[in-house]
Amino acid sequence: MCWSAEADLVAGVGVAAVGAACVVRARGGRDLPLAALPLLLGVHQTVEAAVWASDGGTGPATLAWTVMALPLLALWVPAGVLCAAPGSARRRLTVPLAAGAATATVLSYVLATRPVRAEIRGHTIGYVVDLPRAELLVAGYLVATVGSLLLSGDRGLRVLGYLAGAGALICWALWRLEFVSTWCAFAAVCSVVLFGWVNRRRAR
C-alpha cells in the first residue's frame, strides 16, 4: 500500500483519524458502515507496516493484511453502499452485493486452505496467493466494490466509484512496474472524499 513501513504507519494513522471523524459525524446507523471505511483502511495500512517490519514472509501480519484486503473489503463495500443508498437503488445493488458475497466466500476458503506470502520488491510488497480462476475473482471484486459505488444512486458515492476505478488502475500499473506503491495516497484521497460525503449527508 505504501512504499515503506514508516510511510504506511504515518498514512495509516492519518487515514484512521479521518475515519474516526467520519464515524463521529455519521448521521445515522445506515451511513455508519461506509463512514467507518476509512477507519478500516487506516488499520489496514498500519498492519502493512508490520509486514514491512517482518521483511514479508508468511506471518500473522501478512495473513491479516490479506484477509482485510480481499474477502473483508469485497463484502464490506457493497453492504455499506446498500445500507446508505436511496430506496430506488437498492434492488439493483443486490447484484454487486451478491458478487461480493460469492467472491468473499471463495477468497475466505482460499486463505483458510492455502498459504499467503508477502515479498518485498523494492518500494512495493507483493502478496502471493494461489487463487483459482483469478481473473473471475478480480472481476467479481471490482463489480462488488467499484460497481456498487457506481450503481449507488448517490452522486457523492458515484464520484468515489470513478475515483476508485481510476485509482485502482493507476496503482496497479505502478505496482506491476515495481516502481512504488501509491495505494496509501489513494486511500487517503478516498477517505477525504468520504468525509465530505458524510458531512453533506449530515447537513441534509
Short mmCIF file of C-alpha atoms in Angstrom, two decimals:
data_model
loop_
_atom_site.label_atom_id
_atom_site.label_comp_id
_atom_site.label_asym_id
_atom_site.label_seq_id
_atom_site.Cartn_x
_atom_site.Cartn_y
_atom_site.Cartn_z
CA MET A 1 0.00 0.00 0.00
CA CYS A 2 2.85 2.41 0.83
CA TRP A 3 6.50 2.43 -0.13
CA SER A 4 7.92 1.81 3.36
CA ALA A 5 6.95 0.83 6.88
CA GLU A 6 7.23 4.44 8.04
CA ALA A 7 5.01 5.71 5.22
CA ASP A 8 2.43 3.00 5.91
CA LEU A 9 2.39 3.84 9.61
CA VAL A 10 2.06 7.61 9.13
CA ALA A 11 -0.57 7.25 6.40
CA GLY A 12 -2.44 4.62 8.40
CA VAL A 13 -2.71 6.85 11.46
CA GLY A 14 -3.85 9.79 9.31
CA VAL A 15 -6.46 7.79 7.42
CA ALA A 16 -7.72 6.19 10.64
CA ALA A 17 -8.12 9.68 12.15
CA VAL A 18 -10.26 10.72 9.17
CA GLY A 19 -12.25 7.51 9.64
CA ALA A 20 -12.85 8.28 13.30
CA ALA A 21 -14.11 11.74 12.34
CA CYS A 22 -16.41 10.16 9.74
CA VAL A 23 -17.86 7.78 12.33
CA VAL A 24 -18.45 10.60 14.82
CA ARG A 25 -20.21 12.74 12.20
CA ALA A 26 -22.26 9.95 10.55
CA ARG A 27 -25.90 10.95 10.63
CA GLY A 28 -27.28 7.50 11.48
CA GLY A 29 -26.81 3.76 11.51
CA ARG A 30 -27.38 3.34 7.77
CA ASP A 31 -24.38 5.56 6.97
CA LEU A 32 -22.11 4.01 9.60
CA PRO A 33 -20.59 1.11 7.56
CA LEU A 34 -19.37 3.45 4.80
CA ALA A 35 -18.38 6.14 7.29
CA ALA A 36 -16.19 3.55 9.04
CA LEU A 37 -14.45 2.50 5.82
CA PRO A 38 -11.52 4.96 6.22
CA LEU A 39 -11.04 3.63 9.74
CA LEU A 40 -10.72 0.12 8.31
CA LEU A 41 -8.31 1.36 5.62
CA GLY A 42 -6.18 3.09 8.25
CA VAL A 43 -5.92 -0.08 10.33
CA HIS A 44 -5.10 -1.96 7.12
CA GLN A 45 -2.15 0.31 6.42
CA THR A 46 -0.77 0.03 9.94
CA VAL A 47 -0.94 -3.76 9.59
CA GLU A 48 1.20 -3.49 6.48
CA ALA A 49 3.78 -1.54 8.47
CA ALA A 50 4.17 -4.76 10.48
CA VAL A 51 4.58 -6.71 7.21
CA TRP A 52 7.44 -4.38 6.21
CA ALA A 53 9.00 -4.73 9.67
CA SER A 54 8.97 -8.53 9.45
CA ASP A 55 10.52 -8.39 5.95
CA GLY A 56 7.46 -10.02 4.38
CA GLY A 57 7.06 -13.74 4.77
CA THR A 58 4.04 -15.75 5.89
CA GLY A 59 3.44 -14.41 9.39
CA PRO A 60 0.21 -13.27 11.04
CA ALA A 61 0.55 -9.68 9.76
CA THR A 62 0.65 -10.95 6.17
CA LEU A 63 -2.46 -13.05 6.69
CA ALA A 64 -4.29 -10.22 8.49
CA TRP A 65 -3.48 -7.79 5.66
CA THR A 66 -4.72 -10.24 3.03
CA VAL A 67 -7.96 -11.04 4.87
CA MET A 68 -8.76 -7.33 5.14
CA ALA A 69 -7.80 -6.57 1.54
CA LEU A 70 -9.61 -9.47 -0.11
CA PRO A 71 -12.71 -11.06 1.48
CA LEU A 72 -13.49 -8.33 4.01
CA LEU A 73 -13.50 -5.38 1.61
CA ALA A 74 -15.27 -7.40 -1.10
CA LEU A 75 -18.24 -7.73 1.26
CA TRP A 76 -17.93 -4.56 3.35
CA VAL A 77 -18.12 -2.06 0.49
CA PRO A 78 -21.27 -3.34 -1.31
CA ALA A 79 -23.02 -3.96 2.01
CA GLY A 80 -22.18 -0.44 3.17
CA VAL A 81 -23.37 1.08 -0.10
CA LEU A 82 -26.62 -0.88 0.09
CA CYS A 83 -27.24 0.41 3.60
CA ALA A 84 -26.65 4.06 2.63
CA ALA A 85 -28.30 4.04 -0.82
CA PRO A 86 -31.73 5.53 -1.52
CA GLY A 87 -34.59 3.07 -1.76
CA SER A 88 -34.79 3.42 -5.54
CA ALA A 89 -31.28 1.98 -5.96
CA ARG A 90 -31.43 -0.91 -3.52
CA ARG A 91 -32.80 -3.53 -5.89
CA ARG A 92 -30.01 -3.09 -8.42
CA LEU A 93 -27.43 -3.08 -5.62
CA THR A 94 -28.24 -6.69 -4.83
CA VAL A 95 -26.11 -7.61 -7.88
CA PRO A 96 -22.80 -6.20 -6.56
CA LEU A 97 -23.69 -7.45 -3.08
CA ALA A 98 -24.19 -10.99 -4.43
CA ALA A 99 -20.91 -10.68 -6.38
CA GLY A 100 -19.16 -9.53 -3.21
CA ALA A 101 -20.60 -12.35 -1.11
CA ALA A 102 -19.61 -15.00 -3.66
CA THR A 103 -16.13 -13.51 -4.12
CA ALA A 104 -15.58 -13.17 -0.37
CA THR A 105 -16.65 -16.77 0.19
CA VAL A 106 -14.15 -18.13 -2.33
CA LEU A 107 -11.37 -15.84 -1.10
CA SER A 108 -12.01 -16.82 2.52
CA TYR A 109 -11.81 -20.51 1.61
CA VAL A 110 -8.56 -19.94 -0.30
CA LEU A 111 -6.97 -18.04 2.58
CA ALA A 112 -8.07 -20.74 5.04
CA THR A 113 -6.62 -23.59 2.99
CA ARG A 114 -3.62 -22.15 1.14
CA PRO A 115 -0.58 -20.16 2.30
CA VAL A 116 -0.13 -16.49 1.52
CA ARG A 117 3.33 -14.94 1.31
CA ALA A 118 4.47 -11.32 1.22
CA GLU A 119 7.54 -10.44 -0.84
CA ILE A 120 9.43 -7.16 -0.54
CA ARG A 121 10.04 -5.90 -4.08
CA GLY A 122 11.93 -2.63 -3.94
CA HIS A 123 9.43 0.00 -2.80
CA THR A 124 6.45 -2.36 -3.06
CA ILE A 125 5.17 -5.52 -1.41
CA GLY A 126 3.80 -8.38 -3.47
CA TYR A 127 1.26 -10.67 -1.82
CA VAL A 128 1.43 -14.13 -3.35
CA VAL A 129 -1.78 -16.18 -3.14
CA ASP A 130 -2.65 -19.21 -5.25
CA LEU A 131 -6.08 -18.06 -6.47
CA PRO A 132 -8.23 -20.36 -8.61
CA ARG A 133 -9.77 -18.55 -11.60
CA ALA A 134 -8.02 -15.34 -10.60
CA GLU A 135 -9.48 -13.29 -13.46
CA LEU A 136 -13.03 -14.21 -12.43
CA LEU A 137 -12.32 -13.34 -8.80
CA VAL A 138 -10.85 -9.96 -9.78
CA ALA A 139 -13.93 -9.25 -11.89
CA GLY A 140 -16.23 -10.18 -9.01
CA TYR A 141 -14.20 -8.00 -6.65
CA LEU A 142 -14.44 -4.98 -8.95
CA VAL A 143 -18.18 -5.46 -9.52
CA ALA A 144 -18.67 -5.64 -5.76
CA THR A 145 -16.57 -2.60 -4.84
CA VAL A 146 -16.40 -0.17 -7.75
CA GLY A 147 -19.67 -1.39 -9.25
CA SER A 148 -21.67 -0.85 -6.07
CA LEU A 149 -20.43 2.74 -5.80
CA LEU A 150 -21.31 3.49 -9.42
CA LEU A 151 -24.80 1.99 -9.01
CA SER A 152 -25.46 3.65 -5.65
CA GLY A 153 -27.81 6.36 -6.89
CA ASP A 154 -25.86 8.86 -4.78
CA ARG A 155 -23.80 11.49 -6.59
CA GLY A 156 -21.04 11.59 -3.99
CA LEU A 157 -20.66 7.81 -3.99
CA ARG A 158 -20.60 7.72 -7.80
CA VAL A 159 -17.70 10.20 -7.74
CA LEU A 160 -15.97 7.90 -5.28
CA GLY A 161 -16.64 4.99 -7.64
CA TYR A 162 -14.99 6.76 -10.58
CA LEU A 163 -12.08 7.70 -8.35
CA ALA A 164 -11.78 4.12 -7.10
CA GLY A 165 -11.77 2.69 -10.62
CA ALA A 166 -9.18 5.15 -11.94
CA GLY A 167 -7.05 4.97 -8.81
CA ALA A 168 -7.02 1.18 -8.79
CA LEU A 169 -5.82 1.12 -12.40
CA ILE A 170 -3.04 3.64 -11.76
CA CYS A 171 -1.89 1.98 -8.54
CA TRP A 172 -1.94 -1.45 -10.18
CA ALA A 173 0.16 -0.21 -13.12
CA LEU A 174 2.78 1.34 -10.84
CA TRP A 175 2.83 -1.76 -8.64
CA ARG A 176 3.30 -4.06 -11.67
CA LEU A 177 6.32 -1.99 -12.65
CA GLU A 178 7.61 -2.46 -9.08
CA PHE A 179 8.29 1.28 -9.10
CA VAL A 180 6.48 2.46 -6.00
CA SER A 181 3.28 1.56 -4.18
CA THR A 182 0.85 4.50 -4.16
CA TRP A 183 -2.24 2.83 -2.71
CA CYS A 184 -1.84 4.66 0.61
CA ALA A 185 -2.13 8.03 -1.13
CA PHE A 186 -5.19 6.77 -2.97
CA ALA A 187 -6.73 5.52 0.29
CA ALA A 188 -6.13 8.94 1.84
CA VAL A 189 -7.85 10.73 -1.06
CA CYS A 190 -10.83 8.36 -0.93
CA SER A 191 -11.08 8.86 2.83
CA VAL A 192 -11.24 12.64 2.43
CA VAL A 193 -13.93 12.22 -0.24
CA LEU A 194 -15.90 10.00 2.16
CA PHE A 195 -15.52 12.60 4.89
CA GLY A 196 -17.06 15.18 2.55
CA TRP A 197 -19.88 12.75 1.76
CA VAL A 198 -20.58 12.21 5.47
CA ASN A 199 -20.68 15.96 6.08
CA ARG A 200 -23.08 16.56 3.20
CA ARG A 201 -25.36 13.77 4.43
CA ARG A 202 -25.32 15.27 7.92
CA ALA A 203 -26.14 18.73 6.58
CA ARG A 204 -29.16 17.39 4.67
#
